[in-house]
Coordinates of C-alpha atoms and ligand atoms in Angstrom, one line a residue:
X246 CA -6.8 -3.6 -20.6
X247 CA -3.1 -5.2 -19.9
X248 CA -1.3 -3.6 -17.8
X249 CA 2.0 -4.1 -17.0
X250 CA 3.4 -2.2 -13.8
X251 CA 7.6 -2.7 -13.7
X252 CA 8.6 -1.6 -10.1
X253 CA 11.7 -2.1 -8.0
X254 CA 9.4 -2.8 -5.0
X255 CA 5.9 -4.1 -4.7
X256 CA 4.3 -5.5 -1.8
X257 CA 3.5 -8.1 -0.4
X258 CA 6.8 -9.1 -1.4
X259 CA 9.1 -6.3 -1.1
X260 CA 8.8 -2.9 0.5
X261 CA 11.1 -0.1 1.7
X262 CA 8.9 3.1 1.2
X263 CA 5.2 3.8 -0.6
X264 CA 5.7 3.2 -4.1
X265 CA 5.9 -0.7 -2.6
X266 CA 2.4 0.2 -1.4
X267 CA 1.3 2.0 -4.3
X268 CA 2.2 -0.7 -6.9
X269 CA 0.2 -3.5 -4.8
X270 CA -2.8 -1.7 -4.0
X271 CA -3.4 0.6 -7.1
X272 CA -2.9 -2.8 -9.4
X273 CA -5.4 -4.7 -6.8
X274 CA -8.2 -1.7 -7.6
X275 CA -7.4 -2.9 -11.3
X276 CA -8.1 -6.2 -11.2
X277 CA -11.3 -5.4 -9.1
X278 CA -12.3 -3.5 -11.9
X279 CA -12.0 -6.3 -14.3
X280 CA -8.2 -5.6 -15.9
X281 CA -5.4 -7.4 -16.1
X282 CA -2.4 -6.4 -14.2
X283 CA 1.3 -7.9 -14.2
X284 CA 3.7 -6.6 -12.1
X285 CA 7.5 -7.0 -12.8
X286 CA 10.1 -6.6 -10.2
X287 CA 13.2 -7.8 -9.1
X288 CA 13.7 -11.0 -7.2
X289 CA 15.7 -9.8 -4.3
X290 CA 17.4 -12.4 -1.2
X291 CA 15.2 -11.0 1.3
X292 CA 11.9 -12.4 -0.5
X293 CA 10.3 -15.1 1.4
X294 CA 8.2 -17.3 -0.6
X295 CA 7.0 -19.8 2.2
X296 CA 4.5 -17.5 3.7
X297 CA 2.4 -17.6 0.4
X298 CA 0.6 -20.7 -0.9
X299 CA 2.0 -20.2 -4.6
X300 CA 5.2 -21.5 -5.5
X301 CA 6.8 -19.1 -8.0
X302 CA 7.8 -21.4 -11.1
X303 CA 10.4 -20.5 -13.5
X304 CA 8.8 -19.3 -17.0
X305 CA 11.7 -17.8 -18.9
X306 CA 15.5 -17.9 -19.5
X307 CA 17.4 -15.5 -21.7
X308 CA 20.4 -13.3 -22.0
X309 CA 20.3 -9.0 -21.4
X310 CA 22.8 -7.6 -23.9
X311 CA 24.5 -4.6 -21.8
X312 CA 27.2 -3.7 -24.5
X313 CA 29.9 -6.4 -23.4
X314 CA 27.8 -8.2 -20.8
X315 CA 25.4 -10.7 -21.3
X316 CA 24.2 -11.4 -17.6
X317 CA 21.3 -13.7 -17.6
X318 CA 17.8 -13.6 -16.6
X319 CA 15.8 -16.0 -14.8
X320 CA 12.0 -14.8 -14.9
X321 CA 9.8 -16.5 -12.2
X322 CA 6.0 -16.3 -12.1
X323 CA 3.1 -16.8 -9.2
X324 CA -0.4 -14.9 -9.0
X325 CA -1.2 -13.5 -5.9
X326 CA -4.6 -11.8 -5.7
X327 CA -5.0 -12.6 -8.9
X328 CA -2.0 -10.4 -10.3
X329 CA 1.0 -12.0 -12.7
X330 CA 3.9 -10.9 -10.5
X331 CA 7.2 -11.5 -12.5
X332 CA 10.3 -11.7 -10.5
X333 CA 13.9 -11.0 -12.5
X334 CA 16.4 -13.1 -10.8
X335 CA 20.0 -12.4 -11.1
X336 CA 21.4 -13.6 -7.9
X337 CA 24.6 -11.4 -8.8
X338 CA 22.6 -8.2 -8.9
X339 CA 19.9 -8.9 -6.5
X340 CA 20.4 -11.6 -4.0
X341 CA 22.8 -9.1 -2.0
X342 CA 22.5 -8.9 1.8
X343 CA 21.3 -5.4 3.4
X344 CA 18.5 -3.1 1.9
X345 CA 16.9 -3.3 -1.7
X346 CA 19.4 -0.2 -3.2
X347 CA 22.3 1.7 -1.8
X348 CA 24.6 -0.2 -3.6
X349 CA 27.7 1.5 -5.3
X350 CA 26.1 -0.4 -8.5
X351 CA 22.7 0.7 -8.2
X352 CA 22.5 3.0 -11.9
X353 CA 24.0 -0.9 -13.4
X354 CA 21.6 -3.4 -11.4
X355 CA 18.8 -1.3 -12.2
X356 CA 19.6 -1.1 -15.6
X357 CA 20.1 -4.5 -16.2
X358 CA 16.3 -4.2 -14.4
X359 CA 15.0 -2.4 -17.1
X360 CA 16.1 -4.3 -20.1
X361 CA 15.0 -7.4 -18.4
X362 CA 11.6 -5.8 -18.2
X363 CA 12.0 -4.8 -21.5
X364 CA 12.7 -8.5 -22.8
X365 CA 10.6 -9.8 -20.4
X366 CA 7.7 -7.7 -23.2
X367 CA 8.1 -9.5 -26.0
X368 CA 8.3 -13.0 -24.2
X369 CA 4.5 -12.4 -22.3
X370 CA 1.9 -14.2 -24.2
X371 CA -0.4 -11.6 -24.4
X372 CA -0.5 -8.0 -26.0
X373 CA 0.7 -5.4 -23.5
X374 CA -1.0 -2.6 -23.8
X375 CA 0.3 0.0 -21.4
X376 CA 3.8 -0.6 -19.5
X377 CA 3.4 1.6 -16.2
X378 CA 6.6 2.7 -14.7
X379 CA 8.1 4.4 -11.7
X380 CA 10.5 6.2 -10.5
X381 CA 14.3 6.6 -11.8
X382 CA 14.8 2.5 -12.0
X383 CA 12.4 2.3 -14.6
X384 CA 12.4 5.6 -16.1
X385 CA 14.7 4.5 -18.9
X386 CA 12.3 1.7 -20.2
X387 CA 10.2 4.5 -22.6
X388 CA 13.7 5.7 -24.1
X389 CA 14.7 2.0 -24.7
X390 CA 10.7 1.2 -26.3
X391 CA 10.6 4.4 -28.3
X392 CA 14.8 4.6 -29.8
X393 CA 15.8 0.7 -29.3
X394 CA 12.4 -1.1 -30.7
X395 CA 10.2 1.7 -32.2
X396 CA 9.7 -1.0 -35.1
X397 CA 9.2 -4.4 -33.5
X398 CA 6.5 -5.6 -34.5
X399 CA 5.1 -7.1 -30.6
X400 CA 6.8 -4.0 -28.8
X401 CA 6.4 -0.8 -30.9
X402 CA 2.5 -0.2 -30.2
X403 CA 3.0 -0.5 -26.1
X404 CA 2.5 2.9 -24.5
X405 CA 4.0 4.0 -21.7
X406 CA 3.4 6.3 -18.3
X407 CA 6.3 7.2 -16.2
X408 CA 5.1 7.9 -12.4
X409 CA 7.2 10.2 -10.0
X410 CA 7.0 9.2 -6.7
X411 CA 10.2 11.0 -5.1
X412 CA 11.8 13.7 -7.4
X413 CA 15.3 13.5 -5.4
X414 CA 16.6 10.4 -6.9
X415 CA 17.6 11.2 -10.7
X416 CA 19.5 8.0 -11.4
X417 CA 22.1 9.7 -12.9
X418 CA 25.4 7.8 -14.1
X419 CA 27.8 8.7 -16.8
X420 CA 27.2 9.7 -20.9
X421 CA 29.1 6.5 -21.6
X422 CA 26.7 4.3 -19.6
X423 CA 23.8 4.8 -22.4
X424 CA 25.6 2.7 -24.6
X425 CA 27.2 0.5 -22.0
X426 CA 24.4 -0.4 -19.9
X427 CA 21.3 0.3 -22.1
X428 CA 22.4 0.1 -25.6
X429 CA 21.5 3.4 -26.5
X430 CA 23.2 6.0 -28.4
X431 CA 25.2 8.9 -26.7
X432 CA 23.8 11.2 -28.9
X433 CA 20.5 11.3 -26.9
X434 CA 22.9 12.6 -24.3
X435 CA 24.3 15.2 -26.3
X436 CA 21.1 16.4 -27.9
X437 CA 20.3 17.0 -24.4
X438 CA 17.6 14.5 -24.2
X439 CA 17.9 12.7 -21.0
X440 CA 20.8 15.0 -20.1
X441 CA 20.6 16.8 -16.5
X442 CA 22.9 18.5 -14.7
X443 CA 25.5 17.0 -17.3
X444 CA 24.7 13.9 -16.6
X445 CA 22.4 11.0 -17.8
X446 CA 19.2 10.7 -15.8
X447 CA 17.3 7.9 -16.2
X448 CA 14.1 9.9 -14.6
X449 CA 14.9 13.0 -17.2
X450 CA 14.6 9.9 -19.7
X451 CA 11.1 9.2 -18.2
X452 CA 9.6 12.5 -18.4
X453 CA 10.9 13.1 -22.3
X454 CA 9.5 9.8 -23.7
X455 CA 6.8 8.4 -21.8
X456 CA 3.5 9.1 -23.4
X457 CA 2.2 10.2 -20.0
X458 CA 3.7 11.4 -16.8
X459 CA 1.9 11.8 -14.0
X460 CA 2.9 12.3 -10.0
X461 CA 1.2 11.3 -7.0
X462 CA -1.1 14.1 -5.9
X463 CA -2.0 17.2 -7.7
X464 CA 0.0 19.8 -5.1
X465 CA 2.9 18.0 -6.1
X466 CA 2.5 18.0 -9.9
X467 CA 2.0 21.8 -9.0
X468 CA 4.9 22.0 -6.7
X469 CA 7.6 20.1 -9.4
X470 CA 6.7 22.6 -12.7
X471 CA 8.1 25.2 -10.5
X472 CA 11.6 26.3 -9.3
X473 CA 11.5 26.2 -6.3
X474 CA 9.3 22.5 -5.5
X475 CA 10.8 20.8 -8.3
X476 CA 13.7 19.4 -7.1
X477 CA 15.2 20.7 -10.7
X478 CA 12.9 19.2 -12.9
X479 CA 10.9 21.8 -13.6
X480 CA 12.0 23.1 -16.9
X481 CA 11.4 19.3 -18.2
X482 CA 8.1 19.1 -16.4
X483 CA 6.9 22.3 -18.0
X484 CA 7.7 20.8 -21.6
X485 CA 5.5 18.0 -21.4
X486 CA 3.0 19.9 -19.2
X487 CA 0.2 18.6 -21.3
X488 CA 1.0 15.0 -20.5
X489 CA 2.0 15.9 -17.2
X490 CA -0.8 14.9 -14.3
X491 CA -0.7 14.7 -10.4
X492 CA -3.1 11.9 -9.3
X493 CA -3.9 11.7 -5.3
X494 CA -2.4 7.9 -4.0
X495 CA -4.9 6.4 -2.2
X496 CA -4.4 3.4 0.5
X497 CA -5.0 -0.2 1.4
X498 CA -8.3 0.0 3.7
X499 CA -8.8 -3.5 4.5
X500 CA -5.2 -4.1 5.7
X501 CA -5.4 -0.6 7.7
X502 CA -9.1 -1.1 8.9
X503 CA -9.8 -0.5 12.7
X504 CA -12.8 -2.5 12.4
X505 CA -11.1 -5.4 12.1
X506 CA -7.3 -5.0 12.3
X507 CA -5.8 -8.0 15.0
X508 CA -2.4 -6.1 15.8
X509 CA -4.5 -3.4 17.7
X510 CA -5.8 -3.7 21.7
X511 CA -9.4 -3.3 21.0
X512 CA -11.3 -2.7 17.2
X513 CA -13.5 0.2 16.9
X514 CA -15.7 2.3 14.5
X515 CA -17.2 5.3 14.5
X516 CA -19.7 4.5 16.2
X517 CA -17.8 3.7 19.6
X518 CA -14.6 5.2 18.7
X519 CA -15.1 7.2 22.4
X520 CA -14.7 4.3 24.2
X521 CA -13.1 1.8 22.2
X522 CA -10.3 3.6 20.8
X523 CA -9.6 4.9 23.9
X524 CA -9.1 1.8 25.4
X525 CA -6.0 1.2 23.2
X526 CA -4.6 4.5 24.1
X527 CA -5.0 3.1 27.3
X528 CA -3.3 -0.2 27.0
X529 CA -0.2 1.3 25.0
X530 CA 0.2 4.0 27.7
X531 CA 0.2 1.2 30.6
X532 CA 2.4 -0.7 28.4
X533 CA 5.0 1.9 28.1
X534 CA 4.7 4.0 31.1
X535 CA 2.6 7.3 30.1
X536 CA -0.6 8.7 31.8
X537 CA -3.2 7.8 29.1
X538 CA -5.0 10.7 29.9
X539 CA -3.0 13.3 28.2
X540 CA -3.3 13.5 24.8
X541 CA -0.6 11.1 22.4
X542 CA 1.3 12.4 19.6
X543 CA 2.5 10.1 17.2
X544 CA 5.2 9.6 14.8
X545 CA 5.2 6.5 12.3
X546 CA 8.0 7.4 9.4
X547 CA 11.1 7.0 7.8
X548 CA 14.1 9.3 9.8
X549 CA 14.8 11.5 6.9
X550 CA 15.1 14.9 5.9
X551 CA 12.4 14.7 3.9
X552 CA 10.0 14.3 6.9
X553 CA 11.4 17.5 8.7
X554 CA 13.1 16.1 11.4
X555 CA 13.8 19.3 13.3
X556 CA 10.2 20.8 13.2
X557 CA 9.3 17.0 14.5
X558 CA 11.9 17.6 17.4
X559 CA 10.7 21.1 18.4
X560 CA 6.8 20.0 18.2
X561 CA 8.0 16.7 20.3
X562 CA 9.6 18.8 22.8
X563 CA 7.0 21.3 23.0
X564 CA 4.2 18.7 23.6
X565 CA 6.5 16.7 26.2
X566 CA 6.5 20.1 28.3
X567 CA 2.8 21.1 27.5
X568 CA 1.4 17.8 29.3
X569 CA 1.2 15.8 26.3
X570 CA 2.6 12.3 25.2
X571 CA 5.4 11.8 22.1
X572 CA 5.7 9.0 20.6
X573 CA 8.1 7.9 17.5
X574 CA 8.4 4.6 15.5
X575 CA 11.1 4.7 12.9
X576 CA 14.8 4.9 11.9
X577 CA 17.0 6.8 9.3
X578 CA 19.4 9.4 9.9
X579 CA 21.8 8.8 13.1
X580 CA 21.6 12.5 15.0
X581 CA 17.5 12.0 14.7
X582 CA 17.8 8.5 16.2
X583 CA 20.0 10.3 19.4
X584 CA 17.5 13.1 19.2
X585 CA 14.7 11.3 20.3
X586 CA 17.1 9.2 22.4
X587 CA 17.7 11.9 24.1
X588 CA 14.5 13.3 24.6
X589 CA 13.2 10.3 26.1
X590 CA 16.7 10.1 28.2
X591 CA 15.3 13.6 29.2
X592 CA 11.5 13.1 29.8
X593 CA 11.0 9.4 30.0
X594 CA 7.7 9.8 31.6
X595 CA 5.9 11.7 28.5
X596 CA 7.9 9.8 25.2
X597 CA 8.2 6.6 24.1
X598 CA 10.9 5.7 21.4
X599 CA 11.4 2.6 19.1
X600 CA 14.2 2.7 16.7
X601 CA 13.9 0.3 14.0
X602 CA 10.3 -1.0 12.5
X603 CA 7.7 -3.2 13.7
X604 CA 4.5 -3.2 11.9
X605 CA 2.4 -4.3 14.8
X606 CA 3.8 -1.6 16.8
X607 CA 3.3 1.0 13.9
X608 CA -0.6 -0.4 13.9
X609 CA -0.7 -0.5 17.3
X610 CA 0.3 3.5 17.4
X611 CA -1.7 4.7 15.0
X612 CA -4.9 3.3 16.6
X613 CA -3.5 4.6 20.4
X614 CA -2.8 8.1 19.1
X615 CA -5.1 11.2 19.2
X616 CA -2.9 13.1 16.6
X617 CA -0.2 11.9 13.9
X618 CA 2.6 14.4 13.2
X619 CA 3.8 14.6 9.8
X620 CA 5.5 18.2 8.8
X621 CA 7.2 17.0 6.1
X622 CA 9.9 19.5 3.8
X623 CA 8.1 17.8 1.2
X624 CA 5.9 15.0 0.3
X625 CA 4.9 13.8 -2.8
X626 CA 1.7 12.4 -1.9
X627 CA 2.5 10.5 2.1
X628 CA 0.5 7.8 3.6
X629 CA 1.1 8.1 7.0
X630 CA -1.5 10.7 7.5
X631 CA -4.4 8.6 5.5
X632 CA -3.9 5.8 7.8
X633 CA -4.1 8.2 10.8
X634 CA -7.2 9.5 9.8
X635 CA -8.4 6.0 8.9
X636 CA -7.3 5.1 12.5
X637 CA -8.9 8.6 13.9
X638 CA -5.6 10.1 14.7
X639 CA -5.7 13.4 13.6
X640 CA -2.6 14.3 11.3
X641 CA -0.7 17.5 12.3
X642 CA 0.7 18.7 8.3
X643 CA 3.0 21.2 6.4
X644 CA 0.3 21.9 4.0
X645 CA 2.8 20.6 1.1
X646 CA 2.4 17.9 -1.9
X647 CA -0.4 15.0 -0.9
X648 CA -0.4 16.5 2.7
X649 CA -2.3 19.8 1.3
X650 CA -4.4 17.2 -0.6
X651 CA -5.8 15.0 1.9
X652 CA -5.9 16.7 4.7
X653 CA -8.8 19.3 5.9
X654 CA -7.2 21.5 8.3
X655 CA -9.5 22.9 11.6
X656 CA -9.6 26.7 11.1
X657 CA -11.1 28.4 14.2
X658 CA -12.0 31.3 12.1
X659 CA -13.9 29.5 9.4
X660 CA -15.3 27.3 12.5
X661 CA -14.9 23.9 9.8
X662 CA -15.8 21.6 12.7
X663 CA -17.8 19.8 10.1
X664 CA -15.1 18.6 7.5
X665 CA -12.0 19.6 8.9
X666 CA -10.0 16.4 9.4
X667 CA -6.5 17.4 11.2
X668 CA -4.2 20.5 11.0
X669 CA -1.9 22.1 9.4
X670 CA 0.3 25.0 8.8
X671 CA 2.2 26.2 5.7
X672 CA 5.7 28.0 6.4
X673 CA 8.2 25.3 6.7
X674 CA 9.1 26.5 10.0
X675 CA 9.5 25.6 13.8
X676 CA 7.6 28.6 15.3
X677 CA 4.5 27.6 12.9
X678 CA 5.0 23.8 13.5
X679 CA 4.6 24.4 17.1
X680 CA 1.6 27.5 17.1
X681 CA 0.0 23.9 15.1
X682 CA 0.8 21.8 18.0
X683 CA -0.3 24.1 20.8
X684 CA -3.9 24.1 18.3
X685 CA -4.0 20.7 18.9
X686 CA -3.2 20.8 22.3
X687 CA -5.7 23.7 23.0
X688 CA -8.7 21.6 21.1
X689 CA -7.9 18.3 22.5
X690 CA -8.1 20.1 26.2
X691 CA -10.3 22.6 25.6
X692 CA -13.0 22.1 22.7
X693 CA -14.4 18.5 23.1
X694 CA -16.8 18.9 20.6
X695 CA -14.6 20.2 18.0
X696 CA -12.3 17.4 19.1
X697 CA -14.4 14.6 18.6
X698 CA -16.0 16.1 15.1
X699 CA -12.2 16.1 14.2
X700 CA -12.1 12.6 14.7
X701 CA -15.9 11.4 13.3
X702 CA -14.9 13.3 10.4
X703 CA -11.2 11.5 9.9
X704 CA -12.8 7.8 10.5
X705 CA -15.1 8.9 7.5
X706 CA -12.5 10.0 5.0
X707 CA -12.7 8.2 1.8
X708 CA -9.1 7.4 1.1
X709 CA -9.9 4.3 -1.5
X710 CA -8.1 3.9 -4.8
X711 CA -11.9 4.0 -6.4
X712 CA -11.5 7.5 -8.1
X713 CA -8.0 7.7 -8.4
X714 CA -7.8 4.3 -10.4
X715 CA -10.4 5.4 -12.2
X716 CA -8.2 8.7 -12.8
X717 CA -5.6 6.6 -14.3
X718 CA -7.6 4.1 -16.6
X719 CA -8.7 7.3 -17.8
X720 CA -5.3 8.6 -18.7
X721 CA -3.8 4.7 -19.8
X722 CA -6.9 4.9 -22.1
X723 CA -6.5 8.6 -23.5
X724 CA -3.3 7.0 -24.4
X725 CA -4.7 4.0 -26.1
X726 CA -7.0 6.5 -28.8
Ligands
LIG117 C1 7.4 8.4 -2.1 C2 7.0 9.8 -1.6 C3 5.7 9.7 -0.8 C4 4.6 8.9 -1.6 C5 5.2 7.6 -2.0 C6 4.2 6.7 -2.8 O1 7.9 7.6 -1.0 O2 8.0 10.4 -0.8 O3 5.2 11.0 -0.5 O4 3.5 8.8 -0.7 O5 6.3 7.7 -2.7 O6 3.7 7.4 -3.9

């Protein structure tokens, strides 16, 4: 099959949250299994060719009618791991200084995205036979396939699947901006079709005329045809619910592999995870100033809301007294950052605290840590906590979205020893977030065997893209018939 992914971020080249993650390892389990994948994305200032052997060469050159405008469109090529990456290069609406969106322009530079992409189609020398996209930056480019070129003769037989990765971010602009910025009617605005909340959303767009729409684990696909979990999209969501599937992410296990990852002190398996994966807790904890034998409780995320920041707090605090060790890699919202300030101005000898991101440190924290907290308000699918249990740190979860999904939570009652894989709890709430921390606390202290089942059975967790790749051939195929 050809596969075209367009995203606004895809590693190894660009990155701010998962889907960069997504789109580069889901498209490498492609090409393992024999397809072709190209991935189109933007070609922002902060990409750094020099690291990689390729050169990127310049292919194409053409105009992107946006009503008035004709901005121009530079489309550079390299294979990497064997994929076609296609970078867009406007310098005016992506060689910007600071992060990859959060520009008062954003609903226009992505747009002029996703006609490049859509330009970029009819140019590739091969038949496309499904166009992937994700998220709101894309989510017009099934609207613009299906209204603007439903009979061009290269174009009109590509299918399409929208993929929701965060529900929040609508793209919304104005009704006037369909014709402005995507040549497209306003009437698909006032027949209501990508209308929401009285605007135009591009994701709304997405989810009314892709062929398939799924989300990234089945909780969440769940969680978003409801009221409450949907973030308001369920009434949409519930239309198409036929087309409408949640598929579990999996991760990138040979960059996160313990085995054989060089950021960390000392590589392990399960095999001599007792004493080699203790030796890392060890050397982080002389490193920073903690006793290495109490039991470390890690945080490796974004500071957001999303990630419930103030059941994170109360859990940290509550661990600092209990004679445990809080640790937190990240940065985001200000009051979080002078939170955990705070907490280590407080209790320096129990926390450590690094505000910004360092991927050595991140590695070197999951592979230290007995236990990864992650009680997120809601999460789509979350990696953190797979690469915790790939690292044997045992994720502490609100059972919501992917967390429900990939994480086996110890049950004293049921006595799970044998496939539980962390814990969890299900009321977003502080007393339940700590009653799950003093769990942990109690098993690590208390129930060595239970403790170290936890962890065989977390270093065993399949979290490979084999299935769910498999899951969405299947779907791109069911598509195809
Ligand atoms: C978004 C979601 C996260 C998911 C990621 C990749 O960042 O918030 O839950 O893991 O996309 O799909």
């Amino acid at each position: 099959m050809n596969i075209v992914m367009v995203t606004s971020e895809c590693l190894p080249f660009s990155k701010t949250g998962g889907l960069g993650d997504v789109a580069y390892s889901l498209s490498k389990e492609f090409v393992k299994k024999g397809h072709n994948v190209s991935i189109i994305s933007p070609l922002y200032k902060k990409i750094n060719f020099e690291k990689f052997k390729a050169k990127p060469k310049k292919l194409y050159e053409y105009d992107v009618k946006m009503n008035w405008r004709k901005p121009s469109c530079e489309v550079y090529h390299l294979v990497h791991e064997k994929m076609d990456y296609f970078f867009i290069k406007n310098d005016y609406y992506f060689s910007r200084d600071g992060g990859l969106y959060g520009f008062y322009d954003d609903g226009e530079r992505f747009a002029y995205f996703a006609n490049a992409a859509t330009l970029l189609l009819k140019e590739l020398p091969f038949k496309v036979d499904i166009v992937h996209v994700h998220d709101w930056q894309g989510g017009m480019i099934p609207c613009i396939l299906r209204v603007n070129y439903w009979n061009d003769k290269d174009l009109k037989n590509i299918k399409t699947v929208l993929t929701i990765h965060n529900p929040l971010f609508k793209g919304y602009l104005n009704r006037d901006s369909l014709y402005d910025l995507y040549n497209l009617p306003t009437s698909l605005f006032d027949d209501g079709s990508v209308r929401l909340e009285n605007q135009v959303s591009t994701l709304k767009a997405g989810i009314k005329f892709a062929h398939k729409i799924t989300t990234v684990s089945p909780t969440h696909a769940f969680e978003l045809t409801t009221v409450e979990g949907s973030k308001g999209l369920w009434y949409d969501l519930v239309l198409r619910q036929n087309d409408f599937v949640g598929v579990l992410n999996g991760m990138d296990q040979v960059e996160f592999d313990p085995k054989h990852d060089k950021t960390i002190y000392r590589n392990y398996n399960v095999n001599n995870f007792e004493t080699n994966k203790k030796l890392n807790k060890i050397e982080f904890c002389k490193e920073n100033g903690l006793d290495p034998e109490l039991p470390l409780f890690a945080v490796v995320s974004r500071l957001t809301d999303q990630k419930g920041l103030d059941l994170i707090y109360a859990m940290a605090d509550f661990i600092t007294h209990e004679g445990g060790n809080f640790a937190v890699l990240g940065s985001g919202e200000k009051y979080a950052e002078d939170m955990f300030n705070g907490l280590y101005a407080r209790n320096s000898k129990h926390t450590y605290v690094y505000i910004g991101y360092s991927d050595d440190i991140a590695h070197k924290l999951y592979a230290s840590s007995d236990f990864f907290i992650m009680p997120s308000a809601f999460e789509p699918c979350g990696l953190g906590q797979m690469i915790a249990q790939r690292y044997g740190s045992l994720p502490l979860v609100r059972r919501t979205g992917g967390l429900k999904d990939s994480v086996i939570c110890y049950d004293s009652e049921r006595n799970n020893d044998d496939i539980a894989n962390g814990f969890g709890f299900d009321d977003y709430s502080i007393v339940e977030a700590i009653k799950c921390a003093a769990q942990a606390l109690n098993v690590y202290n208390l129930k060595k065997d239970t403790f170290k089942h936890l962890v065989k059975n977390a270093l065993t967790t399949d979290h490979s893209w084999n299935e769910s790749a498999d899951k969405y051939l299947e779907i791109y195929s069911s598509t195809l018939k």
